PDB file of N, CA and C in Angstrom:
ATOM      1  N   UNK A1422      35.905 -13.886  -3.767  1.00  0.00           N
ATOM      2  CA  UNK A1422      36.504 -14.855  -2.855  1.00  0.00           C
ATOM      3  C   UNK A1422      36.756 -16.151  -3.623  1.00  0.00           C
ATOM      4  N   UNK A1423      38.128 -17.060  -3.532  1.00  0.00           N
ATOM      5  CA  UNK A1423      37.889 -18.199  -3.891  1.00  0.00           C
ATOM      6  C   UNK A1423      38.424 -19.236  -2.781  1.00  0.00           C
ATOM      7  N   UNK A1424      37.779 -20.149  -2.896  1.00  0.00           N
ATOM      8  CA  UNK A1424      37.673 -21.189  -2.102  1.00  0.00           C
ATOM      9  C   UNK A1424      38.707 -22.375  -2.304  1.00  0.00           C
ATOM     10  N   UNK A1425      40.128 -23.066  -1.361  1.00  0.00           N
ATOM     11  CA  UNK A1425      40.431 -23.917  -1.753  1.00  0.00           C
ATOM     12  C   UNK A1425      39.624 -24.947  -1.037  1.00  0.00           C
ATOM     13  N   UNK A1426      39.487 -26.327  -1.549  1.00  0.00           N
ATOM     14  CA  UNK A1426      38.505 -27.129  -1.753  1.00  0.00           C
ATOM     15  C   UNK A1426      39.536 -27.852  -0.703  1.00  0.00           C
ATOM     16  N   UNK A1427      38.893 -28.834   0.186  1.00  0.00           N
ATOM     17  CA  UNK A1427      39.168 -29.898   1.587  1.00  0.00           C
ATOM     18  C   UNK A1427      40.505 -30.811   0.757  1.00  0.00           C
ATOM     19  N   UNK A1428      39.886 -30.923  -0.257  1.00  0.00           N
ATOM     20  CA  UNK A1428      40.832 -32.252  -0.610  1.00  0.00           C
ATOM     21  C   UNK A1428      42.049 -32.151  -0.750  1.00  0.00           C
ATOM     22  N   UNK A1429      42.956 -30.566  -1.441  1.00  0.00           N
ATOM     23  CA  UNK A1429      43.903 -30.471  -1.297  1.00  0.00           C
ATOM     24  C   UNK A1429      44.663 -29.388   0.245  1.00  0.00           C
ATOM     25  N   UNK A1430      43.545 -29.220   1.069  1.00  0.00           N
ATOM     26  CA  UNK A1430      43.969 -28.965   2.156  1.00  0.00           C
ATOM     27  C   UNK A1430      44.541 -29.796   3.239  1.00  0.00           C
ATOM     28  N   UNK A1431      43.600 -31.233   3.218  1.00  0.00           N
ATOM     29  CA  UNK A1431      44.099 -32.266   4.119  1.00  0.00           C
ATOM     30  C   UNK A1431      45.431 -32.952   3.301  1.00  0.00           C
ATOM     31  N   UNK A1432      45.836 -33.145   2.167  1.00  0.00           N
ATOM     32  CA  UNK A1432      47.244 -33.514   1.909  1.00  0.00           C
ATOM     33  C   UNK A1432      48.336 -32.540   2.136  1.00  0.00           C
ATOM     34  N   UNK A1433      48.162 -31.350   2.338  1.00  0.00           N
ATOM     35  CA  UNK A1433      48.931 -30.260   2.535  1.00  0.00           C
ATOM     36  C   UNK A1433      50.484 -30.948   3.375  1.00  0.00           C
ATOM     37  N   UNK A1434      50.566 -31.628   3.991  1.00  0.00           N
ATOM     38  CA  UNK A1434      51.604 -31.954   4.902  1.00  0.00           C
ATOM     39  C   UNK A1434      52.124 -33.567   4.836  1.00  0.00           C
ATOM     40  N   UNK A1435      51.455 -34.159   3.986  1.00  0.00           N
ATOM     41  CA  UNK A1435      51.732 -35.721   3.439  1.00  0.00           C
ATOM     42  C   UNK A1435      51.828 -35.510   1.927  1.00  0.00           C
ATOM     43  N   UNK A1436      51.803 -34.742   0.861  1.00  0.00           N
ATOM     44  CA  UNK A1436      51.732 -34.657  -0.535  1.00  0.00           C
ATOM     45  C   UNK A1436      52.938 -33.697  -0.763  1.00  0.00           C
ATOM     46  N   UNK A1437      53.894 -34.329  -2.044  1.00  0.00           N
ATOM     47  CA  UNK A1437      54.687 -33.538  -2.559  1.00  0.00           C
ATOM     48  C   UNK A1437      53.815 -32.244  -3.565  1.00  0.00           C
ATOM     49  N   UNK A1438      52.437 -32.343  -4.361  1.00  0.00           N
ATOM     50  CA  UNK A1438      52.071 -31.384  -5.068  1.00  0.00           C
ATOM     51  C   UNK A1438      51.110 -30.876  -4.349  1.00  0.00           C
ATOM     52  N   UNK A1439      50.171 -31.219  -3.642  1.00  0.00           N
ATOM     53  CA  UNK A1439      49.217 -30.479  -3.378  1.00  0.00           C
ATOM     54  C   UNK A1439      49.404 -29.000  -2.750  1.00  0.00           C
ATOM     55  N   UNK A1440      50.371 -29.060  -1.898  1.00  0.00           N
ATOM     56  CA  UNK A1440      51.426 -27.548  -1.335  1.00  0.00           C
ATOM     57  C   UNK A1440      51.702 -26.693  -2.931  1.00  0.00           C
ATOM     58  N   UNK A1441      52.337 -27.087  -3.680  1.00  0.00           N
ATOM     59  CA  UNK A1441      52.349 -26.525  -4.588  1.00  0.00           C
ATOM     60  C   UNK A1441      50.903 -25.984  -5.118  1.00  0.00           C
ATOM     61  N   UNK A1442      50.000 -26.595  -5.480  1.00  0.00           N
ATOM     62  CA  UNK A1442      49.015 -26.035  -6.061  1.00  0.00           C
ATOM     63  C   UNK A1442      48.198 -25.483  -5.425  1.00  0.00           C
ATOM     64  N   UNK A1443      48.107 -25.359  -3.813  1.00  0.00           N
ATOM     65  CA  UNK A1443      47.843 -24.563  -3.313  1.00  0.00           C
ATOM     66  C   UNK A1443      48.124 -23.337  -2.880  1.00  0.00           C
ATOM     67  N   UNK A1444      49.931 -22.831  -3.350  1.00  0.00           N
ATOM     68  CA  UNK A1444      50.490 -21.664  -2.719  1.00  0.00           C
ATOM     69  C   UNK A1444      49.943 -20.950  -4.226  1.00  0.00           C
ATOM     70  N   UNK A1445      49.932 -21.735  -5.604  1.00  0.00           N
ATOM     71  CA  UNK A1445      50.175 -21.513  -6.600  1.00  0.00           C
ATOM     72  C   UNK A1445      48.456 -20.803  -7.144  1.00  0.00           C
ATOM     73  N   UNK A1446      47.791 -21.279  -6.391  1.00  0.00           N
ATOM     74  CA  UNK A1446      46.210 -20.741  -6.461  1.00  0.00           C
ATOM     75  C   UNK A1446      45.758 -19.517  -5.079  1.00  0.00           C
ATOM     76  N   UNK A1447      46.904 -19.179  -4.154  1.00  0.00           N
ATOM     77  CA  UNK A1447      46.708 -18.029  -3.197  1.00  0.00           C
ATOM     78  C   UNK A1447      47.332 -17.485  -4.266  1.00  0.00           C
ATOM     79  N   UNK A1448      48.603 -17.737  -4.345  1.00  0.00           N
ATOM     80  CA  UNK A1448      49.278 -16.579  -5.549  1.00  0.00           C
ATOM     81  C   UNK A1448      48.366 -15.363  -6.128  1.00  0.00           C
ATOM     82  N   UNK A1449      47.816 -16.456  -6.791  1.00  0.00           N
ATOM     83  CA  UNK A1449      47.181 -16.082  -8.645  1.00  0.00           C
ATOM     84  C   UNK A1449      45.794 -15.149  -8.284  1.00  0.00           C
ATOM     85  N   UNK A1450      45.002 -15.754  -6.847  1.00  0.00           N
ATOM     86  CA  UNK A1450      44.279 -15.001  -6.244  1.00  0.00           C
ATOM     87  C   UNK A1450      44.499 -13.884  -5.965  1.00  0.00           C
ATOM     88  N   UNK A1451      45.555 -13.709  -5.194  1.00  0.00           N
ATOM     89  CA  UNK A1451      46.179 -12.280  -4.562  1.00  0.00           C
ATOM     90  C   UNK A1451      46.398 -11.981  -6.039  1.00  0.00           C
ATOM     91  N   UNK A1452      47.115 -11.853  -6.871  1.00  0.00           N
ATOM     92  CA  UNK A1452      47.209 -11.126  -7.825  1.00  0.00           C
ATOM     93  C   UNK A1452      46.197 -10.724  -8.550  1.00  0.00           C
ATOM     94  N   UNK A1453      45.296 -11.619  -8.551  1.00  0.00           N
ATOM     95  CA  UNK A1453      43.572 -10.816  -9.017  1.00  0.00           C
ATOM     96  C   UNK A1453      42.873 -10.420  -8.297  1.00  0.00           C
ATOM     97  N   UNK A1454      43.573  -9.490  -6.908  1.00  0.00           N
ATOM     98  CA  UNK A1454      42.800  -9.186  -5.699  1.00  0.00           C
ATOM     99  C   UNK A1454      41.309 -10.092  -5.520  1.00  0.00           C
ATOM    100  N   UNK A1455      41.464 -10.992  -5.474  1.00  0.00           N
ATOM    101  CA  UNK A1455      40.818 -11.699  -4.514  1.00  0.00           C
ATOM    102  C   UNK A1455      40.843 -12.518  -3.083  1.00  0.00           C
ATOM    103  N   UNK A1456      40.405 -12.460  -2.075  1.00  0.00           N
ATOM    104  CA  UNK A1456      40.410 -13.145  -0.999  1.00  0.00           C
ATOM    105  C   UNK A1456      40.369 -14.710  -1.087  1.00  0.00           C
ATOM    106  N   UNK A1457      41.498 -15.586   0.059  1.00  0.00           N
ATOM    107  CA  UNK A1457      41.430 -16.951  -0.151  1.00  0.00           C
ATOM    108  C   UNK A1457      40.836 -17.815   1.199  1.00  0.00           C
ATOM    109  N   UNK A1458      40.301 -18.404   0.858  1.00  0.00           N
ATOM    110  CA  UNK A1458      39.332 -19.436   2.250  1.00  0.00           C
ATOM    111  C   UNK A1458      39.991 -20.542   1.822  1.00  0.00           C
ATOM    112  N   UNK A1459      40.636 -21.251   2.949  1.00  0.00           N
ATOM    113  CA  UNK A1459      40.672 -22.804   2.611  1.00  0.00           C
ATOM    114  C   UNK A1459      39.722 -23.308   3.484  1.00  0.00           C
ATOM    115  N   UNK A1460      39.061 -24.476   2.837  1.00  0.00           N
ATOM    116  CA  UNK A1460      38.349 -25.653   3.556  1.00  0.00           C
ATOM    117  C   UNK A1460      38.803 -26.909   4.432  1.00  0.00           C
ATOM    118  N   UNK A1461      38.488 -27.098   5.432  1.00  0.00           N
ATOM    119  CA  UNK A1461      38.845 -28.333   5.885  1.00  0.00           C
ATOM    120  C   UNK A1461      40.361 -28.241   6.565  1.00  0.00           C
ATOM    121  N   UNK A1462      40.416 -27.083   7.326  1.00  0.00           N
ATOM    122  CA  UNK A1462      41.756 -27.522   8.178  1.00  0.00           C
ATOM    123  C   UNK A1462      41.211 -28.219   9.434  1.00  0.00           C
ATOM    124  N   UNK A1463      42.261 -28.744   9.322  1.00  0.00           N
ATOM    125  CA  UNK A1463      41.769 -30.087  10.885  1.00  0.00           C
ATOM    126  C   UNK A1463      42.861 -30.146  12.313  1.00  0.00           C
ATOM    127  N   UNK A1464      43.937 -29.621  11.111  1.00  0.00           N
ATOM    128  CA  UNK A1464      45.303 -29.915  11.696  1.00  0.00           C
ATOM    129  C   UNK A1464      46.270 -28.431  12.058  1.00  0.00           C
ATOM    130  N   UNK A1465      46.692 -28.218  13.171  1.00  0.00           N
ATOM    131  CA  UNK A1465      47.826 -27.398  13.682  1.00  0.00           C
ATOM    132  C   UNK A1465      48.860 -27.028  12.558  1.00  0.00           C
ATOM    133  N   UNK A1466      49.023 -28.211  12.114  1.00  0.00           N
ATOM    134  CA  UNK A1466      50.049 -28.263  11.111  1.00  0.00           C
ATOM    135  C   UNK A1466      49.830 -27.073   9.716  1.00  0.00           C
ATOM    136  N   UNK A1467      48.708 -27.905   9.354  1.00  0.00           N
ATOM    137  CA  UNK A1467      47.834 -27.383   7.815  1.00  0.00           C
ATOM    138  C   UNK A1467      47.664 -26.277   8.171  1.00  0.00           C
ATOM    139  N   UNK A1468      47.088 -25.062   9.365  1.00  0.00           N
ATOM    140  CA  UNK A1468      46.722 -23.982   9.482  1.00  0.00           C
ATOM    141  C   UNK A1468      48.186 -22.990   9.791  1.00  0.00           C
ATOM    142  N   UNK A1469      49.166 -23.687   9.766  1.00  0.00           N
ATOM    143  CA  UNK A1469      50.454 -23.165   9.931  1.00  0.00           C
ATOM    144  C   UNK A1469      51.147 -23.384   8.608  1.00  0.00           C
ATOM    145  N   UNK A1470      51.097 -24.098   7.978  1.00  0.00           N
ATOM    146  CA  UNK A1470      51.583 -24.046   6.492  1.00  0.00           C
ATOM    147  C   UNK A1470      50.413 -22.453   5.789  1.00  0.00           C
ATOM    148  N   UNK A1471      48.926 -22.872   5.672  1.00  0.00           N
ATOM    149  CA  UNK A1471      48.511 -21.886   5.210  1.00  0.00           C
ATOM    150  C   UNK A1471      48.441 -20.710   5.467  1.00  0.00           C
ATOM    151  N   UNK A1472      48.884 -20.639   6.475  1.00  0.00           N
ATOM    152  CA  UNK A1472      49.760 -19.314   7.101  1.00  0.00           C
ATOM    153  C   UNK A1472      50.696 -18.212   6.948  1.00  0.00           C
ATOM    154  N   UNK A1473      51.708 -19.324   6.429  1.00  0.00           N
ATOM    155  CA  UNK A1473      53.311 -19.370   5.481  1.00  0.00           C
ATOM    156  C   UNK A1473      52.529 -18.666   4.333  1.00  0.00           C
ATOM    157  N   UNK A1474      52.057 -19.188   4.026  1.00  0.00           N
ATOM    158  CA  UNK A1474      51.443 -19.516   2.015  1.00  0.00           C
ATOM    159  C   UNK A1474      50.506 -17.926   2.060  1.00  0.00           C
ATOM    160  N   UNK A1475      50.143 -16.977   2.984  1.00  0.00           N
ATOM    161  CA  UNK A1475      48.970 -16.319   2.679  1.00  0.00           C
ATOM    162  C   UNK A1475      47.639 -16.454   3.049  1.00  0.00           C
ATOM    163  N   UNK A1476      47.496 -17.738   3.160  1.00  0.00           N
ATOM    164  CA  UNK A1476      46.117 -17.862   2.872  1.00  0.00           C
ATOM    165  C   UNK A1476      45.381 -16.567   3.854  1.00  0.00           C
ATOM    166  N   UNK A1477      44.244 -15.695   3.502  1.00  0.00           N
ATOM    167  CA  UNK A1477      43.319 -15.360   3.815  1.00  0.00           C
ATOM    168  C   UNK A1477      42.688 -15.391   4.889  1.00  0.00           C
ATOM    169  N   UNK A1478      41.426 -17.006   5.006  1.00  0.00           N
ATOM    170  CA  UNK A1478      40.659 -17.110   6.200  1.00  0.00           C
ATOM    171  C   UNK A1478      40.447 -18.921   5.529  1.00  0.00           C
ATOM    172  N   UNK A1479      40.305 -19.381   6.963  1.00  0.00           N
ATOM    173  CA  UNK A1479      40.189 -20.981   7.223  1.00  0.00           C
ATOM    174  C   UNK A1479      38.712 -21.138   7.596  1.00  0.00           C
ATOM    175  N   UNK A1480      38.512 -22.163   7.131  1.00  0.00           N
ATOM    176  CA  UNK A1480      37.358 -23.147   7.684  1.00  0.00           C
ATOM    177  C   UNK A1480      37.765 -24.404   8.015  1.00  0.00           C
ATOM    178  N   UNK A1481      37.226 -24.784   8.896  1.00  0.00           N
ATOM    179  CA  UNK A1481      37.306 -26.320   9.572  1.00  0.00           C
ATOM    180  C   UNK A1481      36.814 -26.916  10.844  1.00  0.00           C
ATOM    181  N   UNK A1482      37.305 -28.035  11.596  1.00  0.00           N
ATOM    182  CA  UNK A1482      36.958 -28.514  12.582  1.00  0.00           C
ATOM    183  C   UNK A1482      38.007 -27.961  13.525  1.00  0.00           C
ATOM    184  N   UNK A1483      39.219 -27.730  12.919  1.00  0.00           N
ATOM    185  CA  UNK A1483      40.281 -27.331  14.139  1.00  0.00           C
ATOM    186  C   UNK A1483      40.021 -25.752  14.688  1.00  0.00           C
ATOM    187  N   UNK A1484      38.807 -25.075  13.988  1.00  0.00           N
ATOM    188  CA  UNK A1484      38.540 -23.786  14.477  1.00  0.00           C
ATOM    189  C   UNK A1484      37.249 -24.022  14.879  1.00  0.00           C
ATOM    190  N   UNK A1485      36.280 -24.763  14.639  1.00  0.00           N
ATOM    191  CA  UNK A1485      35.027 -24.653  15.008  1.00  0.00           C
ATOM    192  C   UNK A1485      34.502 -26.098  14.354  1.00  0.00           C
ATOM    193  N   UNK A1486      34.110 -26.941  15.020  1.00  0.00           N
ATOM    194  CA  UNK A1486      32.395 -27.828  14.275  1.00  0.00           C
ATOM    195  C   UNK A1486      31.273 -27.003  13.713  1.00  0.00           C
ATOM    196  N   UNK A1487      30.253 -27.119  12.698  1.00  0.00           N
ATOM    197  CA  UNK A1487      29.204 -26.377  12.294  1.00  0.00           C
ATOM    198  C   UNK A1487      28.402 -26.026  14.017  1.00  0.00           C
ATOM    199  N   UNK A1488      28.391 -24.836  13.806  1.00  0.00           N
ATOM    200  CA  UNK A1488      27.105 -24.385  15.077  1.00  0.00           C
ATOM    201  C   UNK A1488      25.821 -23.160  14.679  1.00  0.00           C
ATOM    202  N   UNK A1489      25.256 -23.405  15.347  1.00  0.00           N
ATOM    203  CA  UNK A1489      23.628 -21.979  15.173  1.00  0.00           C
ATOM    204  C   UNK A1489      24.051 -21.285  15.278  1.00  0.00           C
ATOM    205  N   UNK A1490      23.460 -19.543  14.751  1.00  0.00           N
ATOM    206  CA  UNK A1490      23.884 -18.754  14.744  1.00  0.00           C
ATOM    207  C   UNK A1490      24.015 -18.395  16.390  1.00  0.00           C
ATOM    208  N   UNK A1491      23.117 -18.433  17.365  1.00  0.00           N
ATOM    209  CA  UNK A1491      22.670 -18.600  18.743  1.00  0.00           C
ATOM    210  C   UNK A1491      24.177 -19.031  19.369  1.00  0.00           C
ATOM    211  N   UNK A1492      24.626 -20.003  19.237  1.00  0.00           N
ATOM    212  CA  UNK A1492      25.929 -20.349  19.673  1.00  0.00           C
ATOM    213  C   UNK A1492      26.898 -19.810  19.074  1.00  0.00           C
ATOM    214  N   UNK A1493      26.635 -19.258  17.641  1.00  0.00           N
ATOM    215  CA  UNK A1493      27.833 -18.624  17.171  1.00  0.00           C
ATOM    216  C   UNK A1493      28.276 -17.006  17.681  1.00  0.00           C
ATOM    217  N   UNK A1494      27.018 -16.617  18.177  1.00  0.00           N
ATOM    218  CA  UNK A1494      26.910 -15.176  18.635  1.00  0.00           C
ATOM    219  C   UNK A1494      27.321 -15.103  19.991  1.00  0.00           C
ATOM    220  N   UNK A1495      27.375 -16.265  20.892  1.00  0.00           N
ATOM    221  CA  UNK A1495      27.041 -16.416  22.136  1.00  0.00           C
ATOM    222  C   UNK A1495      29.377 -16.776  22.466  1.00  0.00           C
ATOM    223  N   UNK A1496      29.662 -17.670  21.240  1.00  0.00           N
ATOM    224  CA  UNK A1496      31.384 -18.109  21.361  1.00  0.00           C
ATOM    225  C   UNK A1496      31.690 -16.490  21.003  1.00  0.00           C
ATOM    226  N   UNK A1497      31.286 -15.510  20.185  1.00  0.00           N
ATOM    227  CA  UNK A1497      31.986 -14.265  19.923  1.00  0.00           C
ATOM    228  C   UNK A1497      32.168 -13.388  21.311  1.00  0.00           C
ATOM    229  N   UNK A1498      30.754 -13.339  21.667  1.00  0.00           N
ATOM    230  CA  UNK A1498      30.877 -12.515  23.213  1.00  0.00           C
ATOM    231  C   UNK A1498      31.725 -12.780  24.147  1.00  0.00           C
ATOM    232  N   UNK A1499      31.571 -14.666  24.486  1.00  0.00           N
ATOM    233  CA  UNK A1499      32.871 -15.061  25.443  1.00  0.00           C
ATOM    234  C   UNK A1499      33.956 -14.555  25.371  1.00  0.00           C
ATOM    235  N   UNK A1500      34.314 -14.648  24.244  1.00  0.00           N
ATOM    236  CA  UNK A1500      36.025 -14.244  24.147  1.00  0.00           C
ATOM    237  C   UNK A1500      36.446 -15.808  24.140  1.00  0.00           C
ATOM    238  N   UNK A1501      35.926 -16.612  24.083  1.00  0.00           N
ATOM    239  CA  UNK A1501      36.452 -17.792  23.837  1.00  0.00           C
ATOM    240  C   UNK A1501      37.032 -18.116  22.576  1.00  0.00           C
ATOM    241  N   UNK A1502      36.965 -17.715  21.532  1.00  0.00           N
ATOM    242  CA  UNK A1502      37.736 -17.894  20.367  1.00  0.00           C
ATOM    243  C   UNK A1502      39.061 -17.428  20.539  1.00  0.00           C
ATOM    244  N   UNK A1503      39.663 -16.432  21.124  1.00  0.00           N
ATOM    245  CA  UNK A1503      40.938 -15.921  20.772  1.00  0.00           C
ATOM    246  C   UNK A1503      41.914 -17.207  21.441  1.00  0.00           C
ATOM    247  N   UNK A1504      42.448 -16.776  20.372  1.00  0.00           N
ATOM    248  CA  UNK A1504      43.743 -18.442  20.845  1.00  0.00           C
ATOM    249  C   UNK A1504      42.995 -19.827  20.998  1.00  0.00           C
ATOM    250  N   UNK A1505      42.378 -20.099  20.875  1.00  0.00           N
ATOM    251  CA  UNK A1505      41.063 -21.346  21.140  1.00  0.00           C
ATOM    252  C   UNK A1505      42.109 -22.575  19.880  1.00  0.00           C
ATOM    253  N   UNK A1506      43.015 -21.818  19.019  1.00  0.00           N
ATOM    254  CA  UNK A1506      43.442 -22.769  17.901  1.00  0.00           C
ATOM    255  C   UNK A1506      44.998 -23.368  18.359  1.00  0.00           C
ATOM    256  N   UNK A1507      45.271 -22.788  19.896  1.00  0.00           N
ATOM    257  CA  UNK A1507      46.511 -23.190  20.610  1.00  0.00           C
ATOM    258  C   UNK A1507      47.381 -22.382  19.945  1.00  0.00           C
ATOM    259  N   UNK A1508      46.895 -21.253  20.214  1.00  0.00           N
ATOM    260  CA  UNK A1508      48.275 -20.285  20.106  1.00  0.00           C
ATOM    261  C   UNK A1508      47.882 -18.755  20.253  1.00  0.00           C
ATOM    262  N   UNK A1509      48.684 -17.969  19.948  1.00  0.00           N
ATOM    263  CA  UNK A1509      48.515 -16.745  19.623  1.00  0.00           C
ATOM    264  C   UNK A1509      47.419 -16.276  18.681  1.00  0.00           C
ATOM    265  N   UNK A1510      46.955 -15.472  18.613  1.00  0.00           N
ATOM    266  CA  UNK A1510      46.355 -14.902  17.208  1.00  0.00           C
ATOM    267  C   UNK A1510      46.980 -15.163  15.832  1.00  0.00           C
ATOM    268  N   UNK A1511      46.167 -15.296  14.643  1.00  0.00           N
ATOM    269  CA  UNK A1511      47.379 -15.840  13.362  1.00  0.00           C
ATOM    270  C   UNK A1511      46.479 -14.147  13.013  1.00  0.00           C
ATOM    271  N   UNK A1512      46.953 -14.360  11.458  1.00  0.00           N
ATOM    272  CA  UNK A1512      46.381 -13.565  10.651  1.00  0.00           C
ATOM    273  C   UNK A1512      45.480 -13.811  10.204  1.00  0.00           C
ATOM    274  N   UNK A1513      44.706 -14.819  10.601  1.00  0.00           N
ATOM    275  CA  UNK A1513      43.394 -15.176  10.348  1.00  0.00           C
ATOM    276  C   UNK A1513      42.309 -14.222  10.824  1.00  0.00           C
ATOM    277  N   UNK A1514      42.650 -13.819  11.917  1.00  0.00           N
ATOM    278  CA  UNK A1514      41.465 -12.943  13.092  1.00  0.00           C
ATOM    279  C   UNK A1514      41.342 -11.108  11.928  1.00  0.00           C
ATOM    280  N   UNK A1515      40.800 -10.956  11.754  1.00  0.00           N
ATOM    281  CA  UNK A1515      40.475  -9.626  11.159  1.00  0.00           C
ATOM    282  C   UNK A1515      40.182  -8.874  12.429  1.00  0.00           C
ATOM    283  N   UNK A1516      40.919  -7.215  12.216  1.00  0.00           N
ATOM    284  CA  UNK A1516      40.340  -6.225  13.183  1.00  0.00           C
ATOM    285  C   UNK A1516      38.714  -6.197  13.359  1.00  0.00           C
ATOM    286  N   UNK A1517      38.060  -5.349  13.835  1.00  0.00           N
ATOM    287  CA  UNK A1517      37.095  -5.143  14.478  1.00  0.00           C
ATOM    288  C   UNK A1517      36.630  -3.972  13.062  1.00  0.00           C
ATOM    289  N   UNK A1518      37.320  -2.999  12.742  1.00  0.00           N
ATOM    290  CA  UNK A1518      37.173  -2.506  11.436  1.00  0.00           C
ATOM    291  C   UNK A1518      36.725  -3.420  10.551  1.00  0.00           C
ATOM    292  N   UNK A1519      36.923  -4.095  10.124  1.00  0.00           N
ATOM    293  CA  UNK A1519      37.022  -5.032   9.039  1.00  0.00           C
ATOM    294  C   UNK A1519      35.835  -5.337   9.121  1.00  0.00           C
ATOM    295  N   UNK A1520      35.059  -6.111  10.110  1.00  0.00           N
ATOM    296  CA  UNK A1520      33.299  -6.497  10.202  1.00  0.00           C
ATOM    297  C   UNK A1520      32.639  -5.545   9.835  1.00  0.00           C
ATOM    298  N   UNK A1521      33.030  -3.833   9.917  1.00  0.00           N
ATOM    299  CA  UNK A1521      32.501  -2.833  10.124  1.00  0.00           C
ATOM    300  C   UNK A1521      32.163  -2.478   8.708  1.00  0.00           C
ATOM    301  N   UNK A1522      32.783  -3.031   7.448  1.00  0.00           N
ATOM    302  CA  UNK A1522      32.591  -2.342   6.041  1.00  0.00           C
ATOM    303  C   UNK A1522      30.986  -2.086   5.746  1.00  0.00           C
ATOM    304  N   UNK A1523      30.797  -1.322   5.177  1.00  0.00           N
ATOM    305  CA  UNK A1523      29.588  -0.704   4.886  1.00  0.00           C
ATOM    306  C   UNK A1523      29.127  -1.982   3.727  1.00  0.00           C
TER     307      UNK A1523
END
């Protein structure tokens, strides 16, 4: 897995390079089969560009604040996550297979 780091996630939509060096590091990932996490989406915007771009799977405040596992087990059951990010499902959500790997 590699991780893009907050700092060039929050310029994603105010920076002429940081977009670049971020499509340019999913790229290079996917081509070394590895999986991409960005850090720190906050914004509608940013999780819709990294969208465009590939990215993998998000972390941030616009999907969740840090919570216990207790609350984290408790938002899965609700069903309160699906669409919770104002919209449809992205490609973020993995099947139900997918948790399942051995």
């Amino acid at each position: 897995e590699l991780k893009i780091d907050k700092m060039f996630v929050m310029q994603l939509t105010s920076s002429n390079r940081d977009p670049l060096i971020v499509r340019s590091t999913i790229d290079l990932a996917h081509a070394l089969d590895m999986e991409v996490t960005a850090e720190g989406v906050e914004t509608p915007s940013a999780l819709a560009l990294l969208s465009v771009m590939g990215c993998d799977m998000v972390q941030g405040y616009l999907i969740s604040r840090p919570i216990g596992f207790d609350a984290f087990h408790k938002f899965l059951d609700d069903d309160a996550h699906k669409g919770a990010v104002g919209g449809p499902p992205t490609s973020f959500f993995k099947p139900e297979s997918f948790w399942k790997r051995a």
